[in-house]
Each structure stands twice: as C-alpha cells, then as structure tokens.
Short mmCIF file of C-alpha atoms (C1' of nucleotides) in Angstrom, two decimals:
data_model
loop_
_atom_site.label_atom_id
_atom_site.label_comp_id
_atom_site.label_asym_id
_atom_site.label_seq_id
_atom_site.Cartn_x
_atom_site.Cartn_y
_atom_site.Cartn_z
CA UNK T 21 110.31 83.36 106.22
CA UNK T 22 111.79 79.53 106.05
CA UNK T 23 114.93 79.25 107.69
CA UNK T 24 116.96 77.97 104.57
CA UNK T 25 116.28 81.77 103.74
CA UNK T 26 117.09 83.16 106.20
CA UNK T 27 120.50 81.04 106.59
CA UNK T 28 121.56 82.80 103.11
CA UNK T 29 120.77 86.07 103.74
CA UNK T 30 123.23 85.77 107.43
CA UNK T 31 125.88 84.06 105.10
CA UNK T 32 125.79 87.58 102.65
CA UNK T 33 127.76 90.29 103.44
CA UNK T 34 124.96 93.15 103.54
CA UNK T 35 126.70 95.57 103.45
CA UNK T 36 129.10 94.92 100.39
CA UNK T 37 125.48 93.91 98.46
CA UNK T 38 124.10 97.28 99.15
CA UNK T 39 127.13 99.16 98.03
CA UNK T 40 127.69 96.91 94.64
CA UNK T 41 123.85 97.67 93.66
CA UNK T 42 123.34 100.89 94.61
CA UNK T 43 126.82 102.20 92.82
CA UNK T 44 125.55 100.19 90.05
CA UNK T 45 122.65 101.93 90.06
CA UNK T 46 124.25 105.00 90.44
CA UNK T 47 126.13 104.31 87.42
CA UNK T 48 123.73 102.76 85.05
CA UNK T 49 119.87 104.02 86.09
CA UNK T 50 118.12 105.18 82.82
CA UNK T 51 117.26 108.66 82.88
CA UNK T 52 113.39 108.75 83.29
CA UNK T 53 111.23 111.40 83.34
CA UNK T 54 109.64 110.55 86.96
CA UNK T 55 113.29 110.16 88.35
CA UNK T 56 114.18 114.01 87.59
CA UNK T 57 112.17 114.84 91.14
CA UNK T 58 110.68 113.54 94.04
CA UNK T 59 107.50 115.33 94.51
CA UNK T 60 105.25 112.57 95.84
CA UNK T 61 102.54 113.01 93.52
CA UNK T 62 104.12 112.37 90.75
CA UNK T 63 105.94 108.90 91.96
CA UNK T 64 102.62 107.92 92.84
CA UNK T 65 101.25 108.79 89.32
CA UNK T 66 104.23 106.97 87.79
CA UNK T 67 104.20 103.74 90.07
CA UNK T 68 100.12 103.73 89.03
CA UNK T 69 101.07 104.01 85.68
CA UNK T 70 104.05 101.57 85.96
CA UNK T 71 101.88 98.80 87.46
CA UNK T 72 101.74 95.76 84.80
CA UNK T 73 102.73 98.15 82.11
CA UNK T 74 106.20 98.83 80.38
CA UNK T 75 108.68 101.94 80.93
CA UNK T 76 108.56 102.57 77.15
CA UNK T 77 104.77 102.28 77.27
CA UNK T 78 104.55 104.81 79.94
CA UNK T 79 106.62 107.44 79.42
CA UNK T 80 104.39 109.70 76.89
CA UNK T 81 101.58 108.66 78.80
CA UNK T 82 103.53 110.26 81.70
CA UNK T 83 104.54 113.18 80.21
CA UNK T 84 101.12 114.28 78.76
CA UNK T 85 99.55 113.38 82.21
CA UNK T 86 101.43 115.39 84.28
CA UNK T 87 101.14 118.14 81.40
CA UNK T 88 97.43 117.90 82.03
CA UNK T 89 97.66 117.56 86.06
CA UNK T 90 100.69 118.81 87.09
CA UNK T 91 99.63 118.79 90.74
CA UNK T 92 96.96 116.71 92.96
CA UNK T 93 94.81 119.52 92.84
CA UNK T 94 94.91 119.77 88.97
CA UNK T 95 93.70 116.03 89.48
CA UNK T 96 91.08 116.25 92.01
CA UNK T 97 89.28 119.18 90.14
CA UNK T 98 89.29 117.59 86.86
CA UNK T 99 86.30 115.73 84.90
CA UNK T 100 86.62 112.07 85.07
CA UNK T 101 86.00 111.87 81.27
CA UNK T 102 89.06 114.18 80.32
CA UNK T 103 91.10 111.95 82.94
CA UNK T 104 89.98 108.85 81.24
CA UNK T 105 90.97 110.35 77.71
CA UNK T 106 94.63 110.71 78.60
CA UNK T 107 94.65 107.25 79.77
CA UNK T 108 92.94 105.99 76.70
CA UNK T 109 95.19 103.04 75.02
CA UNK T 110 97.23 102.32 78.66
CA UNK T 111 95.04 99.76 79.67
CA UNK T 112 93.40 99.04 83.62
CA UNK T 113 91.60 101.75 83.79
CA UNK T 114 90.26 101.39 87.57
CA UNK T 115 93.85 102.54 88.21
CA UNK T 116 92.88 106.30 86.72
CA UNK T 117 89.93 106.42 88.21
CA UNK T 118 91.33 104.59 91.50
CA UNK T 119 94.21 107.52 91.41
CA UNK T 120 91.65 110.55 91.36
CA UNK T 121 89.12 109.47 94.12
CA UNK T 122 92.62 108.45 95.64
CA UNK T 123 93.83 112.09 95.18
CA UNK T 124 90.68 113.99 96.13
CA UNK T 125 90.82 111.89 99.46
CA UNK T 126 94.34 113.41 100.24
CA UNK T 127 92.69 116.55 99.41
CA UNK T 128 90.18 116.41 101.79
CA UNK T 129 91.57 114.16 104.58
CA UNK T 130 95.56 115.00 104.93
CA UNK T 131 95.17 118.60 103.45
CA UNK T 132 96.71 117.81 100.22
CA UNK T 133 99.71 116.40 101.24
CA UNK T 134 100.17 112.65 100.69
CA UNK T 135 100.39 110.84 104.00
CA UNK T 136 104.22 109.48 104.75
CA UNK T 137 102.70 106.06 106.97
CA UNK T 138 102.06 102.29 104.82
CA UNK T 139 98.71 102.52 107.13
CA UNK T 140 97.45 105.71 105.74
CA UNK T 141 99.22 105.45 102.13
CA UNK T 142 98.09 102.00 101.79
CA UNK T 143 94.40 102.57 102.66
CA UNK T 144 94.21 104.91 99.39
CA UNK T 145 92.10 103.49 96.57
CA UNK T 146 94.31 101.80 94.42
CA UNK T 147 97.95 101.19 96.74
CA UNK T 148 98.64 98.37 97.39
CA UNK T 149 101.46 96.67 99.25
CA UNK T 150 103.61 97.63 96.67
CA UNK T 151 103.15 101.02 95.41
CA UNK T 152 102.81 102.04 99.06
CA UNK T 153 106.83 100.38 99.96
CA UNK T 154 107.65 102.59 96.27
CA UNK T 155 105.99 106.02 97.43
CA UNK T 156 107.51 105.81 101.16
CA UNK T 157 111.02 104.72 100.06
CA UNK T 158 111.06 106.49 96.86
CA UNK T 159 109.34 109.79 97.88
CA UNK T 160 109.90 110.01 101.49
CA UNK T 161 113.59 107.88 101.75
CA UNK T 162 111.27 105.19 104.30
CA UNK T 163 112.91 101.88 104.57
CA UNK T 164 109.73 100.00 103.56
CA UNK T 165 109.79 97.10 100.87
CA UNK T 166 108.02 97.46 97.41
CA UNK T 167 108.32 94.02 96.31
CA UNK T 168 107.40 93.49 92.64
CA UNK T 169 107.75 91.23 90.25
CA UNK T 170 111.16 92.24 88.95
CA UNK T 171 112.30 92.06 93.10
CA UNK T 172 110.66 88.41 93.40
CA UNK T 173 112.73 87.46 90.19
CA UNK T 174 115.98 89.24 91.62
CA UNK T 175 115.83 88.09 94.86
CA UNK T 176 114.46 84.63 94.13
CA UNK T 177 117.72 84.25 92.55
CA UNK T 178 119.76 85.41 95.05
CA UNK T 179 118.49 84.15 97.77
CA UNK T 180 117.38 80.58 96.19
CA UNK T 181 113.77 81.29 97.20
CA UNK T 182 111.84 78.44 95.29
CA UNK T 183 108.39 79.42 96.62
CA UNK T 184 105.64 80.18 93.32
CA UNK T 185 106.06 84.01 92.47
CA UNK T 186 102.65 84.22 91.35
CA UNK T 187 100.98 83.02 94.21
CA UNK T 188 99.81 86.18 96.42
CA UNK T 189 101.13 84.71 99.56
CA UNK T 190 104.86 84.43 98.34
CA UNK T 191 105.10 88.64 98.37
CA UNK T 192 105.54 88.48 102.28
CA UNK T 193 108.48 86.35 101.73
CA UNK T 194 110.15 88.92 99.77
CA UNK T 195 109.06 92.10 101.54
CA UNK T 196 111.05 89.96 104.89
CA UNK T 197 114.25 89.12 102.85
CA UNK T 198 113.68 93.31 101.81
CA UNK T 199 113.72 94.55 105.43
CA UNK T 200 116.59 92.35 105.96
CA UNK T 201 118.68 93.60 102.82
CA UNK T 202 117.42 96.84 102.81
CA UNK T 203 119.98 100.02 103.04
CA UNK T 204 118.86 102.36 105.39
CA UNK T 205 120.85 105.02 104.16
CA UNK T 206 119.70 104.88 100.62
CA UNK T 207 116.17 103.05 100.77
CA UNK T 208 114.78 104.73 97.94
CA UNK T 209 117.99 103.70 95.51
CA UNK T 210 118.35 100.26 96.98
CA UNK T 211 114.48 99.34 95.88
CA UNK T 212 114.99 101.68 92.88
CA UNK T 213 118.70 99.47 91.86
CA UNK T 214 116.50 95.96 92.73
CA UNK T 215 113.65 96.92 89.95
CA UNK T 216 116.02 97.94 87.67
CA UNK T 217 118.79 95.33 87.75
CA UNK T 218 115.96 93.20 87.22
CA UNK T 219 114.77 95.19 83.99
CA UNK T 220 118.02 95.57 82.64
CA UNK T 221 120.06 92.68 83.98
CA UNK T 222 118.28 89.91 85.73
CA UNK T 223 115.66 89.39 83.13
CA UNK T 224 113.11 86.96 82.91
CA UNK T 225 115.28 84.74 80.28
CA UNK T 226 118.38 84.98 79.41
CA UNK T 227 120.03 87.15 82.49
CA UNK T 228 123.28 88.74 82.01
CA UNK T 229 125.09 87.54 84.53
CA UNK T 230 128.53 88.18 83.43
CA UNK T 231 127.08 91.91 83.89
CA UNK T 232 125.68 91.84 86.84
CA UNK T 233 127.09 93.73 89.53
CA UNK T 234 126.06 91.84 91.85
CA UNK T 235 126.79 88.34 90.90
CA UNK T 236 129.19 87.52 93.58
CA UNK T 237 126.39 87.29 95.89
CA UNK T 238 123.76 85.80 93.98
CA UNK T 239 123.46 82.17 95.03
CA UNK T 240 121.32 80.99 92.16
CA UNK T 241 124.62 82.32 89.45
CA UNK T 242 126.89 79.63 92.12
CA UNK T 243 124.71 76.94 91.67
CA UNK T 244 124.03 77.62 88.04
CA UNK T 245 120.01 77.73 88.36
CA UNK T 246 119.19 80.84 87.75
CA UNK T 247 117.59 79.82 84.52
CA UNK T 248 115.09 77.64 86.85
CA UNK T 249 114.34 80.56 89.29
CA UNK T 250 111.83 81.95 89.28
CA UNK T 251 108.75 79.36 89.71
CA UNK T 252 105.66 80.76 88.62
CA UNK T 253 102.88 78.48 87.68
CA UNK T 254 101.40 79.26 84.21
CA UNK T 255 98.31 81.26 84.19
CA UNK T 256 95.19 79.59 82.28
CA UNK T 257 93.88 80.88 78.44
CA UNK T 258 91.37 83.16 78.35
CA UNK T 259 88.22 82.43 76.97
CA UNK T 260 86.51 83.52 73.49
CA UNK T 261 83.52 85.16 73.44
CA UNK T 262 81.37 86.34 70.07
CA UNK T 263 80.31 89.72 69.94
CA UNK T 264 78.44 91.74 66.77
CA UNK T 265 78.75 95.49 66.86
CA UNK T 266 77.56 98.03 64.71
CA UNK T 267 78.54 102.01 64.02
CA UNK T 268 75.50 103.37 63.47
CA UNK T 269 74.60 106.80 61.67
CA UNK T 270 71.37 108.46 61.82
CA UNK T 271 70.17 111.14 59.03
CA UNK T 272 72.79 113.95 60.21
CA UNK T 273 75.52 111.79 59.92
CA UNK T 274 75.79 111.42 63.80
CA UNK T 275 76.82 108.54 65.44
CA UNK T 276 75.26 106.48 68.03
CA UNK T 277 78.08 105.67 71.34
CA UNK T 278 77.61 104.12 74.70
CA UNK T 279 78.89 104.50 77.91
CA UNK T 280 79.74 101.67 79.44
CA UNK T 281 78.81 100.59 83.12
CA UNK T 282 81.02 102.16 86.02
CA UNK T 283 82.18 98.74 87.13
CA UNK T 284 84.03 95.65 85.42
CA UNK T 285 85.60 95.77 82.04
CA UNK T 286 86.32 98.77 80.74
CA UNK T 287 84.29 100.81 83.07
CA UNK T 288 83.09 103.93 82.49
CA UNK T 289 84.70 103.83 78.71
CA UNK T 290 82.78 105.04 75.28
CA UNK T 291 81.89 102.04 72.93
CA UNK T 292 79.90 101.37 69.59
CA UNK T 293 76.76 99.51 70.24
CA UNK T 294 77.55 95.72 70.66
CA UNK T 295 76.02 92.79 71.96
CA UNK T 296 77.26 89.10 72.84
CA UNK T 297 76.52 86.71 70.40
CA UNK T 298 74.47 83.29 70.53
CA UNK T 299 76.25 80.91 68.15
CA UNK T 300 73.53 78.74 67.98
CA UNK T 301 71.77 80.73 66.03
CA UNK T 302 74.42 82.48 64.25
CA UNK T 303 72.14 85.42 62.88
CA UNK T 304 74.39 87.99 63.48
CA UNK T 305 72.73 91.08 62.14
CA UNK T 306 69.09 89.71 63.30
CA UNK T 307 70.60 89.73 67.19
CA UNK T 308 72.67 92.85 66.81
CA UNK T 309 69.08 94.43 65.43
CA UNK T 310 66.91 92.96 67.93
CA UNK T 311 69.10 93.79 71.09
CA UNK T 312 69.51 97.26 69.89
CA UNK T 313 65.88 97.80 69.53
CA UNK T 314 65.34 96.25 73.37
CA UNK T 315 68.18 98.02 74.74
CA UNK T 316 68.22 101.62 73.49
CA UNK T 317 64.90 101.39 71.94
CA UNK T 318 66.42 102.33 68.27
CA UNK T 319 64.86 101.22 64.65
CA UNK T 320 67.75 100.11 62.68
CA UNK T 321 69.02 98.29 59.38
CA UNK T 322 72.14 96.72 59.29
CA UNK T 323 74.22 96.64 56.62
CA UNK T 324 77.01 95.10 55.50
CA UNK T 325 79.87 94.20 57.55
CA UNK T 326 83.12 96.57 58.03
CA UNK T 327 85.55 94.06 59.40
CA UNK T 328 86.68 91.60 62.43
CA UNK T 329 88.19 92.20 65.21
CA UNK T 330 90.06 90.69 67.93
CA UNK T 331 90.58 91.98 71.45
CA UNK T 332 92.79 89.71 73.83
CA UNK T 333 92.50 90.75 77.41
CA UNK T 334 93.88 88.89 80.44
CA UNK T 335 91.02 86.40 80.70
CA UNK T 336 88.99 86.92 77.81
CA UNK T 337 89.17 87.35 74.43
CA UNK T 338 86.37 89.41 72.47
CA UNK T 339 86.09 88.05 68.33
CA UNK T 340 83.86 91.52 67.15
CA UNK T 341 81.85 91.20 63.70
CA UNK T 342 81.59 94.33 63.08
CA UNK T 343 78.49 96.29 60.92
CA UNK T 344 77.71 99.51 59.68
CA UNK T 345 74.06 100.71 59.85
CA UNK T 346 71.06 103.16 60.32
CA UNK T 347 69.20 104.63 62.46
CA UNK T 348 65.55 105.53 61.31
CA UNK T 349 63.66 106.74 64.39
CA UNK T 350 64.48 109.70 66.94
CA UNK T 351 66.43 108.56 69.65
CA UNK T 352 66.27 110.13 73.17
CA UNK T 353 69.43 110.80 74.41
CA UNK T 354 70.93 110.47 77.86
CA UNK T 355 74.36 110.77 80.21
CA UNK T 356 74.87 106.94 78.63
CA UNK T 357 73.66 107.05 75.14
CA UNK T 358 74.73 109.94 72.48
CA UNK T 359 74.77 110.73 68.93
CA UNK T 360 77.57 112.55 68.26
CA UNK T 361 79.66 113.95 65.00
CA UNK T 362 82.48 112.55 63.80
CA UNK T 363 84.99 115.17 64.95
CA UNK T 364 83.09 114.98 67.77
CA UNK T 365 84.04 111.80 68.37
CA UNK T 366 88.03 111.78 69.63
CA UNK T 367 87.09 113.80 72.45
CA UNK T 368 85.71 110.66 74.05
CA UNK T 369 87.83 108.23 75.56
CA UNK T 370 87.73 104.15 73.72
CA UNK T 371 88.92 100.66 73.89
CA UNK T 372 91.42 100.12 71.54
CA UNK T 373 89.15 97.29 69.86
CA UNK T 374 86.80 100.10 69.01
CA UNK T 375 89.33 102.94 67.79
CA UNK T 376 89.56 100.47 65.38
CA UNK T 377 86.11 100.04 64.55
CA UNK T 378 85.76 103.21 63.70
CA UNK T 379 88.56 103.18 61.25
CA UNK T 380 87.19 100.46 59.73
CA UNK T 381 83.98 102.38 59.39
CA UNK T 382 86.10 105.49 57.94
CA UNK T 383 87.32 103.04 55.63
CA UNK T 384 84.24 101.41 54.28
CA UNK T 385 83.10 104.97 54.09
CA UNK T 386 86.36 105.57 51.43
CA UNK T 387 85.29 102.62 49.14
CA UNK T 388 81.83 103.59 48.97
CA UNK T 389 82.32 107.24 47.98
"C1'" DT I 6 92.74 81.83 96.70
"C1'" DA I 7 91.96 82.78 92.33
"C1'" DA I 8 89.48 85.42 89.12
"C1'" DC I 9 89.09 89.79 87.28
"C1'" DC I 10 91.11 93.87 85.07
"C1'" DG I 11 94.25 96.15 79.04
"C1'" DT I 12 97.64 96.64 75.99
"C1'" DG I 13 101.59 96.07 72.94
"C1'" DG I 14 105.95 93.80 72.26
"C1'" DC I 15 108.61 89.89 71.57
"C1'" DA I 16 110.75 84.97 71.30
"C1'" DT K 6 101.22 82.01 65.46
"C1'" DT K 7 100.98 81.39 70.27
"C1'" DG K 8 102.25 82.17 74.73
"C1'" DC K 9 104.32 85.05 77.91
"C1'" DC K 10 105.17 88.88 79.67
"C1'" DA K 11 105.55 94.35 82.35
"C1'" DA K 12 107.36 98.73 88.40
"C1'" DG K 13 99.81 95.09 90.84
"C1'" DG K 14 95.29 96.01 93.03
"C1'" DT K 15 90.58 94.75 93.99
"C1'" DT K 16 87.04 91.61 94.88
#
DNA sequence: TAACCGTGGCA
DNA sequence: TTGCCAAGGTT
C-alpha cells in the first residue's frame, strides 16, 4: 500500500475505531435471517447469494433455500434442476451451480466440514477473495479481510484512498488497510459493522455523516470530500441484440422448451425456442421458421406475434419479438429439447425474459378464446 | 486487464 | 427514461 495510506491509518487511533463501529454495530445491525447462527454453510450460502445482489432481494430466496437444503449434504445430493428452480429470478446463476460442485467437494475432500484456511476455502468453485475473508471471519472469528464494495467505499473515505474501486487491482489495497484496522477480538463484527455502515450509513450518495459513528475518524468527512470518494470509472453500455422467439404448441397442447448450453449466459436454464436476428433482412417469422427447422428439425407455422420484450443484462441487452405457433410433425425428444404441458411447465427453472413470454402467450390465449 | 455473467430498484 | 447500482467470481 502507498505510504500516504499508510501515514493515515498510524495517525488513527485503532483502537477507539474498532470500539465506535463495532458498538455501533452492536447497536444498530438489522436482524437477518443468516445472522441468527453461524453454521458455516449457511454464511457461505448467504455471502453466494449476497454477491452483486440486494439484502431485500435475498432474503426469501434465503429462506426457501435453506428450507430446501438445510445442510451441505441436502445440497450435494440434490438434482441440479431443482437447485436451479429455487434460484430462478436471483440472477448469476454459475454461483448455484458453482455452490453445489463447491459443496459436494467439501463432501468428498474435507469430510463435510468446510475447510477453516483462505488456501483451501478459496480454492472452492465460486470463493473468491472475498467470500473466503466473509466465511473465515464470519464463521470461524479468522482475522482475514473480505473487502467488498461497500468496504472500498467505507474505507476509501476514511482513509482518503483515491485509487479506481473498480479496477481489480485496487482490492489488495483495501484487504492491507483491513489487516491493519482489523479487531482481532471481534473479526467477524468488525467486517460485519464495515459492510453495513456502508449499507446503512456510508452510502454511495448522499452519506449520513452526521450519523455516522464513526465520523471522527473518517478523513474524507474533515476534508469535506466524501462526496468525491469513491473513484470508480463508469462501466460501458451494453449492446442490443435482436432476437425472435416463438412458444410453440403441438396437437396435445404441449409445448416445445430448450435447455440451454451448460456454459455462458444463462447456462443450463429452460427457454422458448429463439434465435438471433439478421436485421438486414428483417423477416422475422421466415428466420425464426427456418432456424427452427435446422436446429431441432421441427415443421412449424408461425403466427402472429404475442408481444416484445426487453431483457437488460450487464453487457447485453436482448429486444425479443415474440410469436406463437405450431408444430405439425413428431418431434424426437431429448435431455435438451421437450414438449411439455402447461402445468408442467413451472417445474422448470426460466429467465425472467421468458416467464414473461409465457404470460404473454397465456394472454393471447385469453383474447382468442 | 477487461469482458462476461442477472435482476430489480431507484434517482 | 436512462444510468447506476448491490455483501463478486471466472475466464
């Protein structure tokens, strides 16, 4: 770390810091489900759950999760698909199936219990620097960092660090200042009291500094910058691709869904037939038609469209015509292609973008009738 | 190093 | 409406 850092951490008074946050913390933590225990399984299934996502977000997807697999073995044993359906709607989805082959390793390398080392915890499919500092301090009371992006924000402040936040490079700068600030008497609230000061307090915009507990020692509120802090360069638009997609019923009334490739977006998720769309030649049912014969080798009409949607990801952003169709000719099934009824159908895990589709298909269905 | 990988909420 | 974000990890 640069020494202009390190010359305002030796001016703090350490121990006065820890004591200010972690009483605040005592004082003011939210009650959340995965803070009633400390069974290391389920602060690992929280902090994968946590990662990029909000608390309010997570917490019934929490709740039903652990309902489901209360313990790693519950986990390891379970059918990717049903793991996948209680995830469906959170988003990320390598991190689910990350978490399992994580958990079956445990299982079959450290006898089930998870291993209490950053080597070992971090070499688990889907830990990374962070989530391994929140496991060991949080689980196991190991003064390790678990430097996020609410500690870069708090301690940026702090500490004046001016280094860009979303650079990969700038976490070691923070996990340093960490082992430096850390309490080793209470490492689990001190990294706890750092995330959530910065959720509740030191917010992106607008922090509260005249509640912050820890204000006194937060060089950023003395110079009055810590609107400027933190810098993080802006992240580019994503682009916009054109896709046509079609729910397609054969004679029974069955429908025709895909499973999607086990790597890349959306892997391993259930989908509507769909295909990428040339906007040269702008034919969308004649391309949806043709790449469905070539594809899954299945006679179709298309009929008229259902609806548009839009699905922003990080770095793309899918505009969906969508159709409704036929199927005339006898499709052979396999594990990637099914027709399935339409109560069938919610025991398969979806995008959001095509939950939606089929609504709009449930819909059209209700106009026709 | 930067791109890839979801979703919903909010200013 | 648009951009930005929210307890990151993998490639």
């Amino acid at each position: 770390m640069s020494k202009i850092h390190l010359e305002t951490i030796e001016k703090m008074d350490i121990k006065s810091f820890q004591q200010d946050l972690i009483s605040w913390f005592e004082r003011e933590q939210r009650n959340l489900p995965w803070r009633n225990e400390r069974d290391p399984y389920k602060v690992w299934v929280s902090e994968i759950m946590l990662q990029q996502t909000r608390v309010e977000t997570v917490i019934p997807y929490y709740n039903r999760f652990i309902e489901q697999f209360p313990t790693i073995d519950a986990l390891a044993e379970a059918d990717e698909e049903k793991v996948l359906k209680v995830w469906e709607g959170l988003g990320y989805y390598s991190r689910v199936r990350n978490l399992q082959e994580a958990v079956r390793e445990v299982k079959e390398v450290y006898g089930g219990k998870v291993p209490d080392t950053r080597e070992e915890i971090a070499s688990l499919k889907g830990i990374g620097p962070y989530t391994a500092g929140a496991i060991l301090s949080i689980a196991y009371g190991v003064p390790e960092p678990a430097v996020d992006g609410n500690v870069m924000r708090v301690l940026s402040r702090i500490l004046t660090i001016w280094e860009d936040i979303a650079r990969q490079a700038t976490r070691k700068i923070f996990e340093e200042a960490v082992r430096m600030l850390i309490s080793h008497q209470n490492p689990s609230y001190f990294n706890q009291a750092l995330m959530e000061l910065g959720a509740m307090i030191c917010t992106p915009t607008s922090p509260s500094c005249l509640l912050c507990p820890v204000r006194e020692h937060c060089q950023a509120f003395h110079e009055g910058v810590q609107e400027n802090l933190p810098v993080k360069t802006k992240k580019k638009k994503p682009k916009n691709v054109q896709l046509a997609a079609a729910v397609l019923t054969d004679q029974d009334g069955n429908i025709l869904i895909h499973k999607r490739p086990s790597s890349g977006l959306l892997a391993n998720l259930w989908e509507f037939p769909n295909t990428e769309i040339n906007l040269t030649i702008k034919n969308d049912k004649q391309q949806l038609s043709q790449f469905l014969k070539s594809e899954y080798g299945a006679d179709t009409i298309i009929r008229e469209p259902i609806g548009q949607i839009e699905h922003v990801f990080s770095h793309v952003v899918w505009n969906i015509n969508v159709y409704k169709g036929t199927i005339l000719n006898n499709l052979k099934q396999n594990n990637d292609l099914r027709l399935v009824s339409p109560d069938h159908l919610k025991e398969f895990a979806f995008p959001v973008s095509h939950q939606k589709m089929f609504m709009q298909f449930l819909e059209s269905k209700g106009k026709t009738l």
